PDB file of C-alpha atoms and ligand atoms in Angstrom:
ATOM      1  CA  MET A   1     -23.825-120.475-253.791  1.00  0.00           C
ATOM      2  CA  ASN A   2     -22.301-117.192-252.490  1.00  0.00           C
ATOM      3  CA  ALA A   3     -18.709-118.396-252.694  1.00  0.00           C
ATOM      4  CA  ILE A   4     -18.380-116.940-255.881  1.00  0.00           C
ATOM      5  CA  THR A   5     -20.225-113.450-255.553  1.00  0.00           C
ATOM      6  CA  GLU A   6     -18.214-110.784-256.819  1.00  0.00           C
ATOM      7  CA  ILE A   7     -16.072-108.645-254.350  1.00  0.00           C
ATOM      8  CA  VAL A   8     -15.979-105.082-255.494  1.00  0.00           C
ATOM      9  CA  ALA A   9     -14.063-102.190-253.981  1.00  0.00           C
ATOM     10  CA  VAL A  10     -16.138 -98.985-253.717  1.00  0.00           C
ATOM     11  CA  GLY A  11     -15.571 -95.707-252.518  1.00  0.00           C
ATOM     12  CA  ASP A  12     -12.391 -93.038-252.561  1.00  0.00           C
ATOM     13  CA  TYR A  13     -10.524 -94.201-249.411  1.00  0.00           C
ATOM     14  CA  SER A  14      -7.107 -94.029-248.705  1.00  0.00           C
ATOM     15  CA  ALA A  15      -6.549 -95.676-245.424  1.00  0.00           C
ATOM     16  CA  ILE A  16      -9.415 -98.275-245.386  1.00  0.00           C
ATOM     17  CA  LEU A  17     -10.836-100.408-247.996  1.00  0.00           C
ATOM     18  CA  TYR A  18     -14.695-100.667-248.292  1.00  0.00           C
ATOM     19  CA  GLU A  19     -15.686-103.744-250.331  1.00  0.00           C
ATOM     20  CA  ARG A  20     -19.058-105.113-251.263  1.00  0.00           C
ATOM     21  CA  ILE A  21     -19.641-108.589-251.415  1.00  0.00           C
ATOM     22  CA  GLY A  22     -23.439-109.172-252.371  1.00  0.00           C
ATOM     23  CA  GLU A  23     -25.263-107.934-249.251  1.00  0.00           C
ATOM     24  CA  ILE A  24     -22.288-107.450-247.174  1.00  0.00           C
ATOM     25  CA  ALA A  25     -19.905-104.494-246.710  1.00  0.00           C
ATOM     26  CA  ARG A  26     -16.687-105.262-245.544  1.00  0.00           C
ATOM     27  CA  ILE A  27     -14.841-102.477-244.160  1.00  0.00           C
ATOM     28  CA  SER A  28     -10.794-102.883-243.784  1.00  0.00           C
ATOM     29  CA  HIS A  29      -7.996-101.085-241.986  1.00  0.00           C
ATOM     30  CA  ASN A  30      -5.669-100.870-244.667  1.00  0.00           C
ATOM     31  CA  ARG A  31      -2.305 -99.318-243.560  1.00  0.00           C
ATOM     32  CA  PRO A  32      -0.648-102.981-243.385  1.00  0.00           C
ATOM     33  CA  GLY A  33       2.647-101.522-243.798  1.00  0.00           C
ATOM     34  CA  GLN A  34       1.905 -99.703-240.236  1.00  0.00           C
ATOM     35  CA  ARG A  35       0.128-102.854-238.813  1.00  0.00           C
ATOM     36  CA  ASN A  36      -3.009-100.901-239.407  1.00  0.00           C
ATOM     37  CA  ALA A  37      -2.391 -98.355-237.067  1.00  0.00           C
ATOM     38  CA  GLU A  38      -5.488 -96.195-236.462  1.00  0.00           C
ATOM     39  CA  ASN A  39      -4.397 -92.682-237.558  1.00  0.00           C
ATOM     40  CA  THR A  40      -6.976 -89.751-237.830  1.00  0.00           C
ATOM     41  CA  PRO A  41      -7.596 -90.164-241.572  1.00  0.00           C
ATOM     42  CA  LEU A  42      -8.392 -93.998-240.752  1.00  0.00           C
ATOM     43  CA  LEU A  43     -10.483 -93.383-237.970  1.00  0.00           C
ATOM     44  CA  ASP A  44     -12.619 -90.731-240.137  1.00  0.00           C
ATOM     45  CA  GLU A  45     -12.864 -93.066-243.088  1.00  0.00           C
ATOM     46  CA  LEU A  46     -13.950 -95.968-240.977  1.00  0.00           C
ATOM     47  CA  ASP A  47     -16.677 -93.926-239.478  1.00  0.00           C
ATOM     48  CA  LYS A  48     -17.640 -92.779-242.739  1.00  0.00           C
ATOM     49  CA  ALA A  49     -17.534 -96.115-244.342  1.00  0.00           C
ATOM     50  CA  VAL A  50     -19.670 -97.352-241.577  1.00  0.00           C
ATOM     51  CA  ALA A  51     -22.223 -94.545-242.044  1.00  0.00           C
ATOM     52  CA  HIS A  52     -22.221 -95.092-245.880  1.00  0.00           C
ATOM     53  CA  ALA A  53     -22.828 -98.886-245.046  1.00  0.00           C
ATOM     54  CA  VAL A  54     -25.904 -98.167-242.629  1.00  0.00           C
ATOM     55  CA  ALA A  55     -27.408 -96.112-245.006  1.00  0.00           C
ATOM     56  CA  ASP A  56     -26.986 -98.279-248.279  1.00  0.00           C
ATOM     57  CA  PRO A  57     -30.273-100.352-248.111  1.00  0.00           C
ATOM     58  CA  GLU A  58     -28.378-103.100-250.016  1.00  0.00           C
ATOM     59  CA  VAL A  59     -26.211-103.953-247.318  1.00  0.00           C
ATOM     60  CA  ARG A  60     -27.506-106.234-244.810  1.00  0.00           C
ATOM     61  CA  VAL A  61     -24.235-107.150-242.655  1.00  0.00           C
ATOM     62  CA  ILE A  62     -21.093-104.828-241.969  1.00  0.00           C
ATOM     63  CA  ILE A  63     -17.661-106.669-241.408  1.00  0.00           C
ATOM     64  CA  ILE A  64     -14.955-104.684-239.942  1.00  0.00           C
ATOM     65  CA  ALA A  65     -11.542-106.179-240.971  1.00  0.00           C
ATOM     66  CA  GLY A  66      -7.474-105.551-241.374  1.00  0.00           C
ATOM     67  CA  THR A  67      -5.793-106.004-244.744  1.00  0.00           C
ATOM     68  CA  GLY A  68      -2.220-107.891-244.205  1.00  0.00           C
ATOM     69  CA  ASP A  69      -0.978-109.817-240.952  1.00  0.00           C
ATOM     70  CA  HIS A  70      -3.000-107.692-238.322  1.00  0.00           C
ATOM     71  CA  PHE A  71      -6.075-106.330-237.669  1.00  0.00           C
ATOM     72  CA  SER A  72      -4.752-103.402-236.168  1.00  0.00           C
ATOM     73  CA  ALA A  73      -2.147-102.626-233.380  1.00  0.00           C
ATOM     74  CA  GLY A  74      -4.500 -99.656-232.342  1.00  0.00           C
ATOM     75  CA  HIS A  75      -4.077 -96.043-232.224  1.00  0.00           C
ATOM     76  CA  ASP A  76      -1.356 -94.494-234.102  1.00  0.00           C
ATOM     77  CA  LEU A  77       1.416 -93.709-231.217  1.00  0.00           C
ATOM     78  CA  LYS A  78       3.476 -91.784-233.761  1.00  0.00           C
ATOM     79  CA  GLU A  79       0.979 -89.367-234.949  1.00  0.00           C
ATOM     80  CA  ALA A  80      -0.517 -89.115-231.445  1.00  0.00           C
ATOM     81  CA  ILE A  81       2.817 -87.847-230.093  1.00  0.00           C
ATOM     82  CA  GLY A  82       3.733 -86.198-233.265  1.00  0.00           C
ATOM     83  CA  GLU A  83       0.356 -83.912-233.340  1.00  0.00           C
ATOM     84  CA  ARG A  84      -1.169 -84.210-229.981  1.00  0.00           C
ATOM     85  CA  ARG A  85       1.416 -84.683-227.495  1.00  0.00           C
ATOM     86  CA  HIS A  86       1.011 -80.910-226.124  1.00  0.00           C
ATOM     87  CA  TYR A  87      -2.803 -80.862-226.227  1.00  0.00           C
ATOM     88  CA  THR A  88      -4.710 -79.217-223.426  1.00  0.00           C
ATOM     89  CA  VAL A  89      -7.178 -81.304-221.489  1.00  0.00           C
ATOM     90  CA  GLU A  90     -10.052 -79.632-223.628  1.00  0.00           C
ATOM     91  CA  GLN A  91      -8.465 -80.335-226.944  1.00  0.00           C
ATOM     92  CA  ARG A  92      -7.782 -84.028-225.863  1.00  0.00           C
ATOM     93  CA  TRP A  93     -11.181 -84.611-224.562  1.00  0.00           C
ATOM     94  CA  ALA A  94     -12.700 -83.132-227.764  1.00  0.00           C
ATOM     95  CA  TYR A  95     -10.553 -85.307-229.988  1.00  0.00           C
ATOM     96  CA  GLU A  96     -11.029 -88.478-228.076  1.00  0.00           C
ATOM     97  CA  GLU A  97     -14.835 -87.996-227.559  1.00  0.00           C
ATOM     98  CA  THR A  98     -15.245 -87.677-231.192  1.00  0.00           C
ATOM     99  CA  ARG A  99     -12.950 -90.020-232.884  1.00  0.00           C
ATOM    100  CA  TYR A 100     -12.524 -92.618-230.221  1.00  0.00           C
ATOM    101  CA  PHE A 101     -15.496 -92.854-227.879  1.00  0.00           C
ATOM    102  CA  GLY A 102     -18.013 -91.467-230.379  1.00  0.00           C
ATOM    103  CA  TYR A 103     -16.848 -93.510-233.348  1.00  0.00           C
ATOM    104  CA  ALA A 104     -17.128 -96.569-231.246  1.00  0.00           C
ATOM    105  CA  MET A 105     -20.503 -96.029-230.145  1.00  0.00           C
ATOM    106  CA  LYS A 106     -21.651 -95.340-233.562  1.00  0.00           C
ATOM    107  CA  LEU A 107     -20.503 -98.703-234.446  1.00  0.00           C
ATOM    108  CA  TRP A 108     -22.179-100.207-231.174  1.00  0.00           C
ATOM    109  CA  ASP A 109     -25.397 -98.545-232.221  1.00  0.00           C
ATOM    110  CA  SER A 110     -25.338 -99.192-235.975  1.00  0.00           C
ATOM    111  CA  PRO A 111     -29.014-100.706-236.847  1.00  0.00           C
ATOM    112  CA  LYS A 112     -27.069-103.311-238.925  1.00  0.00           C
ATOM    113  CA  PRO A 113     -25.211-106.295-237.417  1.00  0.00           C
ATOM    114  CA  THR A 114     -21.721-106.220-237.380  1.00  0.00           C
ATOM    115  CA  ILE A 115     -18.967-108.580-237.249  1.00  0.00           C
ATOM    116  CA  ALA A 116     -15.114-108.289-236.606  1.00  0.00           C
ATOM    117  CA  GLN A 117     -12.785-110.323-238.537  1.00  0.00           C
ATOM    118  CA  VAL A 118      -9.579-110.584-236.549  1.00  0.00           C
ATOM    119  CA  GLN A 119      -5.939-111.890-237.474  1.00  0.00           C
ATOM    120  CA  GLY A 120      -2.724-110.881-235.758  1.00  0.00           C
ATOM    121  CA  ALA A 121      -2.771-108.188-233.280  1.00  0.00           C
ATOM    122  CA  CYS A 122      -5.771-106.735-231.841  1.00  0.00           C
ATOM    123  CA  VAL A 123      -4.500-104.411-229.625  1.00  0.00           C
ATOM    124  CA  ALA A 124      -5.490-101.419-227.209  1.00  0.00           C
ATOM    125  CA  GLY A 125      -7.612 -99.006-229.656  1.00  0.00           C
ATOM    126  CA  ALA A 126      -8.280-101.896-231.989  1.00  0.00           C
ATOM    127  CA  PHE A 127      -9.535-104.119-229.240  1.00  0.00           C
ATOM    128  CA  MET A 128     -12.016-101.500-228.584  1.00  0.00           C
ATOM    129  CA  VAL A 129     -13.218-101.176-232.038  1.00  0.00           C
ATOM    130  CA  ALA A 130     -13.271-105.005-232.831  1.00  0.00           C
ATOM    131  CA  ASN A 131     -15.327-105.580-229.547  1.00  0.00           C
ATOM    132  CA  MET A 132     -17.892-103.063-230.026  1.00  0.00           C
ATOM    133  CA  CYS A 133     -18.923-105.200-232.972  1.00  0.00           C
ATOM    134  CA  ASP A 134     -21.484-107.439-232.460  1.00  0.00           C
ATOM    135  CA  LEU A 135     -19.772-110.715-233.268  1.00  0.00           C
ATOM    136  CA  VAL A 136     -16.165-111.719-233.525  1.00  0.00           C
ATOM    137  CA  VAL A 137     -14.637-114.353-235.932  1.00  0.00           C
ATOM    138  CA  ALA A 138     -10.842-114.512-235.205  1.00  0.00           C
ATOM    139  CA  SER A 139      -8.009-116.798-236.791  1.00  0.00           C
ATOM    140  CA  LYS A 140      -5.562-118.894-234.426  1.00  0.00           C
ATOM    141  CA  ASP A 141      -2.878-116.543-234.911  1.00  0.00           C
ATOM    142  CA  ALA A 142      -4.874-113.563-233.461  1.00  0.00           C
ATOM    143  CA  TYR A 143      -4.166-111.996-229.868  1.00  0.00           C
ATOM    144  CA  PHE A 144      -5.700-109.372-227.801  1.00  0.00           C
ATOM    145  CA  ALA A 145      -3.881-107.009-225.543  1.00  0.00           C
ATOM    146  CA  ASP A 146      -4.764-103.535-223.768  1.00  0.00           C
ATOM    147  CA  PRO A 147      -1.380-102.731-222.299  1.00  0.00           C
ATOM    148  CA  VAL A 148      -1.666 -98.958-222.069  1.00  0.00           C
ATOM    149  CA  CYS A 149      -2.030 -99.160-218.206  1.00  0.00           C
ATOM    150  CA  GLN A 150       1.638-100.325-218.562  1.00  0.00           C
ATOM    151  CA  SER A 151       2.872 -98.592-221.344  1.00  0.00           C
ATOM    152  CA  LEU A 152       1.535 -95.144-220.879  1.00  0.00           C
ATOM    153  CA  ALA A 153       0.118 -94.979-217.254  1.00  0.00           C
ATOM    154  CA  ALA A 154      -3.594 -94.498-218.984  1.00  0.00           C
ATOM    155  CA  ALA A 155      -6.545 -96.102-217.520  1.00  0.00           C
ATOM    156  CA  SER A 156      -7.159 -98.621-220.262  1.00  0.00           C
ATOM    157  CA  VAL A 157      -8.409 -97.211-223.648  1.00  0.00           C
ATOM    158  CA  GLU A 158     -11.429 -94.781-223.961  1.00  0.00           C
ATOM    159  CA  VAL A 159     -14.136 -97.331-224.442  1.00  0.00           C
ATOM    160  CA  LEU A 160     -13.980 -99.927-221.284  1.00  0.00           C
ATOM    161  CA  VAL A 161     -15.862-102.646-223.050  1.00  0.00           C
ATOM    162  CA  HIS A 162     -13.547-105.350-221.590  1.00  0.00           C
ATOM    163  CA  PRO A 163     -15.623-106.524-218.627  1.00  0.00           C
ATOM    164  CA  TRP A 164     -18.786-106.837-220.844  1.00  0.00           C
ATOM    165  CA  VAL A 165     -17.127-109.245-223.389  1.00  0.00           C
ATOM    166  CA  MET A 166     -14.796-111.006-221.130  1.00  0.00           C
ATOM    167  CA  GLY A 167     -15.956-110.982-217.570  1.00  0.00           C
ATOM    168  CA  LEU A 168     -15.080-109.061-214.767  1.00  0.00           C
ATOM    169  CA  ARG A 169     -12.352-111.452-213.572  1.00  0.00           C
ATOM    170  CA  LYS A 170     -10.526-111.798-216.779  1.00  0.00           C
ATOM    171  CA  ALA A 171     -10.789-108.139-217.270  1.00  0.00           C
ATOM    172  CA  LYS A 172      -8.938-107.354-214.025  1.00  0.00           C
ATOM    173  CA  GLU A 173      -6.185-109.683-214.981  1.00  0.00           C
ATOM    174  CA  PHE A 174      -6.086-108.382-218.652  1.00  0.00           C
ATOM    175  CA  LEU A 175      -5.782-104.680-217.755  1.00  0.00           C
ATOM    176  CA  PHE A 176      -3.694-105.265-214.462  1.00  0.00           C
ATOM    177  CA  THR A 177      -0.925-107.320-216.489  1.00  0.00           C
ATOM    178  CA  GLY A 178      -1.352-105.728-220.033  1.00  0.00           C
ATOM    179  CA  GLU A 179      -0.531-109.319-221.112  1.00  0.00           C
ATOM    180  CA  ARG A 180      -1.870-111.127-224.383  1.00  0.00           C
ATOM    181  CA  MET A 181      -4.687-113.079-224.565  1.00  0.00           C
ATOM    182  CA  THR A 182      -4.455-115.663-227.330  1.00  0.00           C
ATOM    183  CA  ALA A 183      -7.381-116.336-229.449  1.00  0.00           C
ATOM    184  CA  GLU A 184      -7.803-119.674-228.201  1.00  0.00           C
ATOM    185  CA  GLU A 185      -8.446-118.267-224.849  1.00  0.00           C
ATOM    186  CA  ALA A 186     -10.690-115.844-226.178  1.00  0.00           C
ATOM    187  CA  HIS A 187     -12.726-118.343-227.795  1.00  0.00           C
ATOM    188  CA  ARG A 188     -12.780-120.539-224.673  1.00  0.00           C
ATOM    189  CA  ILE A 189     -13.948-117.676-222.519  1.00  0.00           C
ATOM    190  CA  GLY A 190     -16.693-116.440-225.041  1.00  0.00           C
ATOM    191  CA  MET A 191     -15.064-113.399-226.091  1.00  0.00           C
ATOM    192  CA  ILE A 192     -15.220-114.454-229.707  1.00  0.00           C
ATOM    193  CA  ASN A 193     -17.667-116.357-231.582  1.00  0.00           C
ATOM    194  CA  ARG A 194     -15.656-118.542-233.937  1.00  0.00           C
ATOM    195  CA  LEU A 195     -12.097-119.558-234.067  1.00  0.00           C
ATOM    196  CA  VAL A 196     -10.672-120.646-237.399  1.00  0.00           C
ATOM    197  CA  GLU A 197      -7.459-121.406-239.280  1.00  0.00           C
ATOM    198  CA  ARG A 198      -5.617-118.470-240.797  1.00  0.00           C
ATOM    199  CA  ALA A 199      -6.302-119.431-244.337  1.00  0.00           C
ATOM    200  CA  GLU A 200     -10.006-119.642-243.461  1.00  0.00           C
ATOM    201  CA  LEU A 201     -10.686-116.777-241.826  1.00  0.00           C
ATOM    202  CA  GLU A 202     -12.076-114.596-244.556  1.00  0.00           C
ATOM    203  CA  GLU A 203     -14.586-117.305-245.833  1.00  0.00           C
ATOM    204  CA  ALA A 204     -15.464-118.075-242.370  1.00  0.00           C
ATOM    205  CA  THR A 205     -16.405-114.485-241.636  1.00  0.00           C
ATOM    206  CA  LEU A 206     -18.267-114.246-244.765  1.00  0.00           C
ATOM    207  CA  ASP A 207     -20.086-117.544-244.334  1.00  0.00           C
ATOM    208  CA  LEU A 208     -21.216-116.091-240.872  1.00  0.00           C
ATOM    209  CA  ALA A 209     -22.250-112.713-242.357  1.00  0.00           C
ATOM    210  CA  ARG A 210     -24.194-114.745-245.183  1.00  0.00           C
ATOM    211  CA  LYS A 211     -26.127-116.571-242.331  1.00  0.00           C
ATOM    212  CA  VAL A 212     -26.998-113.227-240.472  1.00  0.00           C
ATOM    213  CA  ALA A 213     -27.887-111.562-243.957  1.00  0.00           C
ATOM    214  CA  ARG A 214     -30.575-114.448-244.189  1.00  0.00           C
ATOM    215  CA  THR A 215     -32.424-113.190-241.349  1.00  0.00           C
ATOM    216  CA  PRO A 216     -35.325-110.517-242.060  1.00  0.00           C
ATOM    217  CA  ALA A 217     -33.618-107.242-241.729  1.00  0.00           C
ATOM    218  CA  PHE A 218     -36.258-105.508-239.602  1.00  0.00           C
ATOM    219  CA  ALA A 219     -36.371-108.374-236.982  1.00  0.00           C
ATOM    220  CA  LEU A 220     -32.780-108.501-236.966  1.00  0.00           C
ATOM    221  CA  SER A 221     -32.381-104.791-235.947  1.00  0.00           C
ATOM    222  CA  LEU A 222     -35.106-105.101-233.458  1.00  0.00           C
ATOM    223  CA  THR A 223     -33.427-107.880-231.955  1.00  0.00           C
ATOM    224  CA  LYS A 224     -30.043-106.190-231.856  1.00  0.00           C
ATOM    225  CA  ARG A 225     -31.893-103.073-230.450  1.00  0.00           C
ATOM    226  CA  SER A 226     -33.500-105.173-227.228  1.00  0.00           C
ATOM    227  CA  LEU A 227     -30.132-106.760-226.734  1.00  0.00           C
ATOM    228  CA  ASN A 228     -28.055-103.772-226.616  1.00  0.00           C
ATOM    229  CA  ARG A 229     -30.704-102.318-224.335  1.00  0.00           C
ATOM    230  CA  THR A 230     -30.243-105.245-222.201  1.00  0.00           C
ATOM    231  CA  ALA A 231     -26.658-104.220-221.889  1.00  0.00           C
ATOM    232  CA  ASP A 232     -27.797-100.686-221.384  1.00  0.00           C
ATOM    233  CA  LEU A 233     -30.158-101.564-218.587  1.00  0.00           C
ATOM    234  CA  GLN A 234     -27.167-103.553-216.766  1.00  0.00           C
ATOM    235  CA  GLY A 235     -25.313-100.372-216.907  1.00  0.00           C
ATOM    236  CA  PHE A 236     -23.289-100.737-220.148  1.00  0.00           C
ATOM    237  CA  ARG A 237     -23.820 -97.232-221.641  1.00  0.00           C
ATOM    238  CA  ASN A 238     -23.545 -95.279-218.049  1.00  0.00           C
ATOM    239  CA  ALA A 239     -20.269 -97.265-217.157  1.00  0.00           C
ATOM    240  CA  LEU A 240     -18.407 -96.607-220.464  1.00  0.00           C
ATOM    241  CA  ASN A 241     -19.511 -93.039-220.384  1.00  0.00           C
ATOM    242  CA  ALA A 242     -18.081 -92.657-216.734  1.00  0.00           C
ATOM    243  CA  HIS A 243     -14.849 -94.342-217.694  1.00  0.00           C
ATOM    244  CA  PHE A 244     -14.185 -91.981-220.653  1.00  0.00           C
ATOM    245  CA  GLU A 245     -14.148 -89.522-217.888  1.00  0.00           C
ATOM    246  CA  THR A 246     -11.889 -91.512-215.756  1.00  0.00           C
ATOM    247  CA  HIS A 247      -9.644 -92.005-218.728  1.00  0.00           C
ATOM    248  CA  GLN A 248      -9.497 -88.423-219.544  1.00  0.00           C
ATOM    249  CA  LEU A 249      -8.053 -87.608-216.129  1.00  0.00           C
ATOM    250  CA  SER A 250      -5.423 -90.663-216.421  1.00  0.00           C
ATOM    251  CA  HIS A 251      -3.956 -88.561-219.269  1.00  0.00           C
ATOM    252  CA  VAL A 252      -3.034 -85.540-217.114  1.00  0.00           C
ATOM    253  CA  THR A 253      -1.558 -87.249-214.128  1.00  0.00           C
ATOM    254  CA  GLU A 254       1.832 -87.106-212.872  1.00  0.00           C
ATOM    255  CA  GLU A 255       2.642 -91.098-213.663  1.00  0.00           C
ATOM    256  CA  THR A 256       1.339 -90.186-217.441  1.00  0.00           C
ATOM    257  CA  ARG A 257       3.820 -87.077-217.428  1.00  0.00           C
ATOM    258  CA  LEU A 258       6.816 -89.019-216.327  1.00  0.00           C
ATOM    259  CA  ILE A 259       6.145 -91.665-218.760  1.00  0.00           C
ATOM    260  CA  ARG A 260       5.664 -89.493-221.535  1.00  0.00           C
ATOM    261  CA  GLU A 261       8.961 -87.687-220.902  1.00  0.00           C
ATOM    262  CA  GLN A 262      10.764 -90.949-220.269  1.00  0.00           C
ATOM    263  CA  GLY A 263       9.067 -93.609-222.314  1.00  0.00           C
ATOM    264  CA  SER A 264       7.346 -92.374-225.522  1.00  0.00           C
ATOM    265  CA  ALA A 265      10.479 -93.400-227.579  1.00  0.00           C
ATOM    266  CA  ALA A 266      10.684 -96.659-225.908  1.00  0.00           C
ATOM    267  CA  ALA A 267       7.172 -97.414-226.607  1.00  0.00           C
ATOM    268  CA  ILE A 268       7.365 -96.701-229.977  1.00  0.00           C
ATOM    269  CA  SER A 269      10.669 -98.712-230.587  1.00  0.00           C
ATOM    270  CA  THR A 270       9.164-101.903-228.999  1.00  0.00           C
ATOM    271  CA  GLY A 271       6.326-101.455-231.387  1.00  0.00           C
ATOM    272  CA  LYS A 272       3.427-100.784-228.859  1.00  0.00           C
ATOM    273  CA  SER A 273       0.818 -98.976-230.316  1.00  0.00           C
ATOM    274  CA  ALA A 274      -1.583 -96.983-227.871  1.00  0.00           C
ATOM    275  CA  ILE A 275      -2.916 -93.861-226.931  1.00  0.00           C
ATOM    276  CA  VAL A 276      -1.468 -90.591-226.002  1.00  0.00           C
TER     277      VAL A 276
HETATM  278 ZN1  LIG B 301      -7.084 -91.303-224.617  1.00  0.00          ZN
END
């Protein structure tokens, strides 16, 4: 019955697409020519759009997606090198605390349920964003990776959500090797909820969103609050806060300096998007 619900693009955004589909808000990374790399305007717009959807009483569920072939290749490395290469510790801390850690936590704390819709690359900073959503639907071409330990000698990305969504053993393998995880494996280990054909991704995600939207809204938000609080009682928030600070240290090590001097151009040319 809802399959014919009109899709309406709203708002004045340039790096994301904000669409309303009935009671669902779909917020898409929208720089497909750059594999949806998350530059500052995109992150700011994503945060603004999530806040808008949370405040809109007509929105029941929020989908975070990406237009084109990829969910997102992660933080925009070219922008980072161009604009933040010589940031002081203080400047980088402030930037990453607001835009990487802060925005991700706002997504986690959203009182409305969030669903990541993932195809193609879901790498580094984008892995972080997708996994801060409550549910994940991925197509069979999707893959996940966090190679920044290898490419930039940084301690993972800013939000170490990995052990919470893939288990400690897998998280160690994933981060120690930087290797990709296929969507099939992600589904097998329970990191994603649904695995579908690429052609079915959009409709499968909307179908899940519609089912969630039928649940009474306040009960849903209270349930989410309790589930997130369960994670907090297990140390989720404290562990993430601690890692953010460790991550900042890893930005100013001798290893990082050497890689910056020798490898930044190579990292870009190989298409690895990551953090700096
Ligand atoms: Zn960082």
